[in-house]
Short mmCIF file of C-alpha atoms in Angstrom, two decimals:
data_model
loop_
_atom_site.label_atom_id
_atom_site.label_comp_id
_atom_site.label_asym_id
_atom_site.label_seq_id
_atom_site.Cartn_x
_atom_site.Cartn_y
_atom_site.Cartn_z
CA MET J 1292 45.89 -6.93 -3.55
CA LYS J 1293 44.68 -9.40 -6.86
CA LEU J 1294 41.84 -9.83 -8.10
CA ILE J 1295 40.69 -13.67 -8.42
CA ARG J 1296 37.42 -15.32 -9.28
CA THR J 1297 35.53 -16.23 -6.46
CA GLU J 1298 35.38 -20.24 -7.22
CA ASP J 1299 39.29 -20.15 -6.84
CA ALA J 1300 39.66 -18.23 -3.91
CA VAL J 1301 39.38 -20.90 -1.18
CA GLY J 1302 42.53 -20.86 1.10
CA GLN J 1303 42.68 -17.03 0.21
CA VAL J 1304 43.08 -14.52 2.38
CA LEU J 1305 40.25 -11.68 2.12
CA CYS J 1306 41.59 -8.39 2.00
CA GLN J 1307 38.52 -6.48 2.44
CA ASP J 1308 34.84 -6.70 4.85
CA MET J 1309 32.38 -8.46 2.58
CA THR J 1310 28.77 -6.52 2.91
CA GLN J 1311 25.58 -8.76 3.01
CA ILE J 1312 22.59 -7.33 2.10
CA ILE J 1313 19.52 -8.85 3.12
CA PRO J 1314 16.20 -6.65 2.35
CA GLY J 1315 14.30 -5.67 5.15
CA LYS J 1316 16.30 -7.40 7.79
CA SER J 1317 20.31 -6.62 7.98
CA LYS J 1318 22.93 -5.27 6.20
CA GLY J 1319 26.64 -5.71 7.81
CA PRO J 1320 29.59 -7.41 6.88
CA ARG J 1321 29.32 -11.37 6.50
CA PHE J 1322 33.00 -11.82 5.77
CA LYS J 1323 35.75 -9.54 7.76
CA LYS J 1324 38.93 -8.56 6.44
CA GLY J 1325 41.49 -11.14 6.89
CA HIS J 1326 39.23 -14.12 6.77
CA VAL J 1327 40.25 -17.33 4.90
CA VAL J 1328 38.13 -18.72 2.10
CA THR J 1329 36.56 -22.06 2.69
CA GLU J 1330 34.88 -24.42 -0.09
CA GLU J 1331 31.37 -23.77 2.14
CA ASP J 1332 31.96 -19.20 1.24
CA ILE J 1333 31.40 -20.05 -2.24
CA SER J 1334 28.04 -19.96 -2.55
CA VAL J 1335 27.76 -17.47 -0.13
CA LEU J 1336 29.58 -15.26 -1.77
CA LEU J 1337 28.12 -15.64 -4.94
CA SER J 1338 24.49 -14.97 -3.61
CA MET J 1339 26.09 -11.72 -2.55
CA GLY J 1340 26.75 -10.89 -6.34
CA LYS J 1341 30.86 -11.60 -5.73
CA VAL J 1342 31.70 -12.85 -8.75
CA ASN J 1343 35.65 -11.94 -8.08
CA LEU J 1344 37.29 -11.32 -5.24
CA TYR J 1345 39.98 -9.03 -3.75
CA VAL J 1346 42.70 -11.01 -1.97
CA TRP J 1347 46.11 -9.87 -0.31
CA GLU J 1348 48.68 -9.26 -2.45
CA LEU J 1349 49.88 -5.41 -1.24
CA GLU J 1350 53.00 -3.63 -3.12
CA GLN J 1351 54.84 -1.51 -1.26
CA GLY J 1352 53.85 1.93 -0.79
CA MET J 1353 49.90 1.14 -0.21
CA VAL J 1354 48.17 1.47 2.45
CA HIS J 1355 44.97 -1.18 3.57
CA GLU J 1356 41.52 0.66 3.70
CA ASN J 1357 42.14 -0.07 7.51
CA ASP J 1358 45.17 0.67 8.53
CA ALA J 1359 44.26 4.12 6.33
CA ALA J 1360 41.64 4.99 8.86
CA HIS J 1361 43.43 4.44 11.62
CA ARG J 1362 45.95 7.59 10.66
CA LEU J 1363 42.60 9.09 9.44
CA ALA J 1364 41.10 9.02 12.61
CA ALA J 1365 43.88 9.97 14.42
CA LEU J 1366 44.22 13.36 12.96
CA CYS J 1367 40.44 13.87 14.26
CA LEU J 1368 41.48 12.61 18.26
CA GLY J 1369 41.89 15.97 20.01
CA PRO J 1370 41.14 16.85 23.78
CA GLY J 1371 37.92 14.74 24.37
CA THR J 1372 37.37 12.45 21.78
CA VAL J 1373 38.05 8.61 21.46
CA ALA J 1374 37.89 6.45 18.28
CA ALA J 1375 34.56 4.15 18.37
CA GLY J 1376 36.36 0.91 18.29
CA GLU J 1377 37.97 -0.75 15.24
CA PRO J 1378 37.10 0.10 11.34
CA SER J 1379 34.16 -1.72 10.30
CA GLU J 1380 33.74 -1.89 6.21
CA GLY J 1381 37.20 0.35 5.97
CA LYS J 1382 35.60 3.08 8.55
CA ILE J 1383 36.30 4.05 11.93
CA GLY J 1384 34.56 6.66 14.23
CA ILE J 1385 34.98 9.17 16.48
CA ASN J 1386 32.92 9.76 19.51
CA ALA J 1387 33.02 12.27 21.93
CA ALA J 1388 34.69 11.45 25.48
CA HIS J 1389 32.99 13.26 27.60
CA ASP J 1390 29.93 16.17 27.52
CA GLY J 1391 30.72 19.58 25.99
CA CYS J 1392 30.96 21.62 23.52
CA LEU J 1393 32.01 20.17 19.81
CA ILE J 1394 34.40 22.35 18.47
CA VAL J 1395 35.72 21.62 14.63
CA ASN J 1396 38.73 22.72 13.07
CA THR J 1397 36.98 24.13 9.69
CA GLU J 1398 39.96 25.46 7.65
CA LYS J 1399 42.07 22.02 8.31
CA LEU J 1400 38.70 19.97 8.08
CA ASN J 1401 38.59 21.09 4.29
CA ALA J 1402 42.23 20.94 3.99
CA VAL J 1403 41.99 17.53 4.90
CA ASN J 1404 38.77 16.50 2.97
CA ALA J 1405 40.45 18.39 -0.40
CA THR J 1406 42.62 16.10 -0.36
CA ASP J 1407 41.84 12.71 -3.42
CA GLU J 1408 40.71 9.35 -2.02
CA VAL J 1409 39.93 10.39 1.51
CA MET J 1410 37.18 11.59 3.56
CA VAL J 1411 36.17 12.68 6.95
CA ALA J 1412 32.15 13.74 8.01
CA THR J 1413 31.37 15.59 11.24
CA ARG J 1414 28.32 16.86 13.35
CA LYS J 1415 28.30 20.50 13.32
CA GLY J 1416 30.46 22.59 15.77
CA GLY J 1417 29.46 24.81 18.18
CA PHE J 1418 26.70 22.73 19.45
CA GLY J 1419 26.62 20.50 22.36
CA VAL J 1420 27.29 16.88 22.67
CA ARG J 1421 27.17 14.01 25.40
CA ALA J 1422 29.61 11.35 26.62
CA GLY J 1423 29.54 8.42 23.83
CA GLU J 1424 27.55 10.87 21.21
CA ALA J 1425 29.22 10.11 17.44
CA LEU J 1426 31.34 13.13 16.31
CA ALA J 1427 32.61 11.80 12.92
CA GLY J 1428 33.46 8.98 10.65
CA THR J 1429 36.44 8.67 8.03
CA ARG J 1430 37.64 6.93 5.64
CA VAL J 1431 39.12 6.15 2.66
CA ILE J 1432 37.45 5.72 -0.88
CA PRO J 1433 39.15 3.14 -1.95
CA LEU J 1434 40.21 -0.65 -0.92
CA VAL J 1435 43.80 0.62 -0.82
CA VAL J 1436 45.72 3.94 -1.08
CA ARG J 1437 48.95 4.96 -1.70
CA GLU J 1438 51.38 6.05 0.88
CA GLU J 1439 51.93 9.91 -0.69
CA VAL J 1440 47.89 10.13 -0.43
CA LEU J 1441 47.76 9.66 3.55
CA GLU J 1442 50.86 11.90 3.70
CA GLU J 1443 49.02 14.75 1.81
CA ALA J 1444 46.23 14.83 3.87
CA GLU J 1445 48.59 14.46 7.31
CA ARG J 1446 50.12 17.51 6.18
CA ALA J 1447 47.08 19.68 5.27
CA ALA J 1448 45.91 18.63 8.90
CA GLY J 1449 49.41 20.00 10.48
CA ASP J 1450 49.66 20.03 14.07
CA GLU J 1451 46.25 20.92 14.55
CA PHE J 1452 43.20 18.03 15.35
CA LEU J 1453 40.37 18.27 13.85
CA LEU J 1454 38.32 17.69 16.53
CA GLU J 1455 37.93 18.84 20.43
CA VAL J 1456 35.49 18.36 23.29
CA ARG J 1457 35.62 21.09 25.08
CA PRO J 1458 34.37 20.35 28.87
CA TYR J 1459 31.46 22.85 30.61
CA VAL J 1460 33.45 24.96 32.80
CA LEU J 1461 30.75 28.17 33.95
CA ARG J 1462 29.64 26.58 37.01
CA ARG J 1463 27.30 29.90 38.55
CA ALA J 1464 24.92 32.71 36.83
CA ALA J 1465 23.02 35.18 37.77
CA VAL J 1466 19.78 35.72 35.90
CA ILE J 1467 18.57 39.68 35.85
CA ALA J 1468 15.14 40.22 34.91
CA THR J 1469 14.17 43.72 34.01
CA GLY J 1470 10.97 44.85 33.65
CA SER J 1471 8.91 47.30 35.65
CA GLU J 1472 5.72 44.92 35.39
CA VAL J 1473 7.93 42.16 36.82
CA ALA J 1474 9.56 44.40 39.52
CA SER J 1475 5.97 46.01 40.82
CA GLY J 1476 4.18 42.94 41.05
CA LEU J 1477 1.96 43.03 38.46
CA ILE J 1478 3.04 39.94 36.77
CA GLU J 1479 5.12 36.74 37.76
CA ASP J 1480 8.66 36.62 36.51
CA ALA J 1481 8.27 33.92 33.98
CA PHE J 1482 11.63 34.36 32.62
CA THR J 1483 13.49 33.26 35.35
CA PRO J 1484 12.48 29.88 34.93
CA VAL J 1485 13.15 29.23 31.92
CA MET J 1486 16.67 30.43 32.43
CA VAL J 1487 17.27 28.16 35.57
CA GLN J 1488 16.07 25.42 33.02
CA LYS J 1489 17.76 25.74 29.88
CA LEU J 1490 21.76 26.82 32.30
CA ALA J 1491 20.97 23.59 34.26
CA ALA J 1492 21.53 21.03 30.90
CA TYR J 1493 24.84 22.69 31.18
CA GLY J 1494 25.64 22.20 34.65
CA ILE J 1495 25.44 25.72 35.51
CA GLU J 1496 23.38 26.69 39.05
CA VAL J 1497 21.66 30.09 38.66
CA THR J 1498 23.17 31.24 42.66
CA TYR J 1499 21.73 35.28 41.98
CA THR J 1500 18.23 36.50 40.97
CA ALA J 1501 17.26 40.02 40.54
CA THR J 1502 14.17 41.94 39.40
CA PRO J 1503 15.43 45.75 39.21
CA GLY J 1504 13.06 46.85 36.75
CA ASP J 1505 13.63 49.52 33.76
CA GLU J 1506 15.45 52.30 35.62
CA MET J 1507 18.84 52.17 33.94
CA GLY J 1508 20.78 52.70 37.34
CA ALA J 1509 19.02 50.23 39.10
CA VAL J 1510 19.73 47.42 36.51
CA VAL J 1511 23.33 48.63 36.26
CA ALA J 1512 23.75 47.93 40.13
CA ALA J 1513 22.30 44.56 39.87
CA ILE J 1514 24.57 43.52 37.04
CA ASP J 1515 27.17 44.90 39.93
CA GLU J 1516 25.83 42.94 42.78
CA ALA J 1517 26.05 39.44 40.67
CA ARG J 1518 29.42 40.28 39.71
CA ALA J 1519 30.52 41.12 43.21
CA ALA J 1520 28.39 37.38 44.04
CA GLY J 1521 30.84 35.70 42.29
CA VAL J 1522 28.92 34.38 38.59
CA ASP J 1523 30.45 32.85 36.05
CA LEU J 1524 28.06 34.42 33.70
CA VAL J 1525 25.66 37.37 33.89
CA LEU J 1526 21.69 37.16 31.61
CA CYS J 1527 19.85 40.12 31.60
CA THR J 1528 16.39 39.09 30.27
CA GLY J 1529 14.00 41.57 28.40
CA GLY J 1530 14.64 45.34 27.46
CA MET J 1531 16.22 44.18 24.27
CA SER J 1532 14.63 46.10 21.99
CA VAL J 1533 14.60 49.32 20.41
CA ASP J 1534 11.48 51.01 22.66
CA PRO J 1535 12.51 54.14 24.11
CA ASP J 1536 12.11 52.89 28.21
CA ASP J 1537 14.50 49.18 27.03
CA ASN J 1538 17.53 49.95 29.01
CA THR J 1539 19.24 46.32 29.10
CA PRO J 1540 21.74 47.17 26.16
CA GLY J 1541 22.74 50.58 28.07
CA ALA J 1542 23.03 49.53 31.25
CA ILE J 1543 24.94 46.25 30.53
CA LYS J 1544 27.70 48.86 28.37
CA ARG J 1545 27.07 50.95 31.60
CA ALA J 1546 28.19 47.99 34.10
CA GLY J 1547 32.09 48.19 32.47
CA ALA J 1548 31.18 44.99 29.80
CA ARG J 1549 32.94 44.85 26.54
CA ILE J 1550 30.36 45.02 23.93
CA VAL J 1551 30.86 42.42 21.42
CA THR J 1552 27.44 42.15 19.59
CA TYR J 1553 24.15 43.38 19.50
CA GLY J 1554 22.04 42.22 17.42
CA SER J 1555 22.50 39.03 15.40
CA PRO J 1556 21.60 37.16 12.21
CA VAL J 1557 19.32 34.96 13.56
CA LEU J 1558 15.62 34.11 13.95
CA PRO J 1559 14.24 34.20 16.79
CA GLY J 1560 16.58 36.04 18.56
CA ALA J 1561 17.88 39.20 16.41
CA MET J 1562 18.12 41.54 19.25
CA LEU J 1563 20.49 39.48 21.32
CA LEU J 1564 23.63 40.92 23.19
CA VAL J 1565 26.78 39.07 23.94
CA GLY J 1566 29.71 40.93 25.77
CA TYR J 1567 32.44 40.11 28.27
CA PHE J 1568 33.84 41.74 31.43
CA ASP J 1569 37.34 41.39 30.97
CA GLU J 1570 37.74 42.92 34.58
CA GLY J 1571 36.70 41.42 37.57
CA ALA J 1572 34.30 43.26 40.49
CA ASP J 1573 37.52 44.73 42.06
CA GLY J 1574 38.30 46.06 38.95
CA GLU J 1575 41.45 43.37 38.28
CA LYS J 1576 42.16 41.83 35.07
CA SER J 1577 39.77 38.53 34.96
CA GLU J 1578 42.68 35.22 34.10
CA ARG J 1579 38.59 34.96 32.20
CA PRO J 1580 36.26 37.19 31.09
CA VAL J 1581 32.79 36.58 32.39
CA PRO J 1582 30.28 36.38 30.07
CA VAL J 1583 27.37 39.00 29.86
CA LEU J 1584 24.15 38.21 27.75
CA GLY J 1585 21.20 40.67 27.16
CA VAL J 1586 18.52 37.88 26.11
CA PRO J 1587 15.66 39.10 24.26
CA GLY J 1588 11.91 37.87 25.28
CA CYS J 1589 12.03 35.27 22.32
CA ALA J 1590 13.96 33.16 24.78
CA MET J 1591 10.97 32.68 27.40
CA TYR J 1592 8.37 31.65 24.98
CA ASN J 1593 10.45 29.60 21.89
CA LYS J 1594 11.95 26.23 22.35
CA ALA J 1595 15.01 27.02 20.22
CA THR J 1596 16.84 30.69 19.22
CA VAL J 1597 19.50 32.63 19.51
CA LEU J 1598 20.74 31.59 23.06
CA ASP J 1599 20.73 27.91 21.89
CA LEU J 1600 23.39 28.35 19.12
CA VAL J 1601 25.43 30.17 21.99
CA LEU J 1602 25.13 28.74 25.12
CA PRO J 1603 27.13 25.99 24.61
CA ARG J 1604 30.30 27.71 23.63
CA VAL J 1605 29.53 29.64 26.34
CA ALA J 1606 29.06 27.07 28.83
CA ALA J 1607 32.62 25.98 27.43
CA GLY J 1608 34.54 28.97 28.01
CA VAL J 1609 34.71 29.24 24.15
CA PRO J 1610 35.55 33.38 23.27
CA LEU J 1611 32.74 34.28 20.77
CA SER J 1612 33.86 37.07 17.83
CA LYS J 1613 31.71 39.31 15.67
CA ARG J 1614 32.88 36.87 12.96
CA ASP J 1615 31.08 34.20 15.09
CA PHE J 1616 27.82 35.96 14.41
CA VAL J 1617 28.11 36.85 11.30
CA LEU J 1618 28.54 33.11 10.05
CA MET J 1619 24.90 32.41 12.10
CA GLY J 1620 23.10 34.14 8.86
CA GLU J 1621 22.86 30.71 6.90
CA GLY J 1622 21.06 28.62 8.53
CA GLY J 1623 19.85 30.89 11.24
CA LEU J 1624 16.16 31.21 10.49
CA CYS J 1625 14.02 28.68 12.52
CA LEU J 1626 11.38 27.20 10.48
CA GLY J 1627 8.86 26.98 13.44
CA CYS J 1628 8.55 23.09 13.19
CA LYS J 1629 5.71 21.18 14.99
CA PRO J 1630 6.76 19.58 17.17
CA CYS J 1631 9.67 21.38 16.99
CA THR J 1632 12.93 18.78 17.11
CA PHE J 1633 15.83 21.00 17.93
CA PRO J 1634 18.68 20.55 17.41
CA VAL J 1635 17.87 17.61 15.70
CA CYS J 1636 16.81 19.87 13.00
CA PRO J 1637 18.53 22.27 9.96
CA PHE J 1638 18.32 25.46 12.47
CA GLY J 1639 22.00 26.93 13.73
CA LYS J 1640 22.96 24.34 10.68
#
């Protein structure tokens, strides 16, 4: 491209979108890339502060910002994602193609963004998204970029997509509400309705419930019965503290779960337990291990807890590791804002 005086641009082809800002009213492209400048356009361009214009005169080996945006978007477009139309002002967006859990390849994203003159901005991974919601935006910084810059970014990504939306795959859950006071009927089980509502947001139906009390053998029996019923997820609520009569963690382990973590660097929710049943109720190795969560009491009365940070991944069948919880420490403090705006807040981010 070449730079010329605006007054000399009649008949020339613009090589970029020209943004017009009308304070308090609008901001957007007044003239689109490829527009042929007319005599009438000159006064408008000057009023936009455009004393000079870039017009088409691309040299070999240079790529226009819109074409570059398409190439960067291609690095992002993993399963469950879709480009949000054509580039505008050099930017192109990426949207969710369906509901699910957003997975960000952080290592590759950082490698791409370490490349000069390119950028990819995404939402925080690990959270649930809805079909059509924005996931990312990308562009090159200059109006035109050298071919080798894009090639460097493409090498940084390798053969892995930067983004993926994994659909929710779990369908049936068990909620086992521990506590002698619940089992005896002294108080109403307030935990199960909360869990039913939370799980429904991910398309999971609660098909088994039990109130076995606090005795470890009874809790183990309830877990075994739930697994025999063919559920995809087991939630044990209550009894997760270190009090002598809180047997839920021990019962989950005795039932045969492989414990990933007991405790998380998140408040509220430090006493969370996450494990997996690698074998089915029949003793055969499962193709997809069944997750089991020991849910701390805070999940019953706090709108946002550690449970809300793990459920999107659990519902999408994403295996969780100890490292996943280690990384939750940064951003793991809920500020208790009133009113609560989760997930549009810093919690978990």
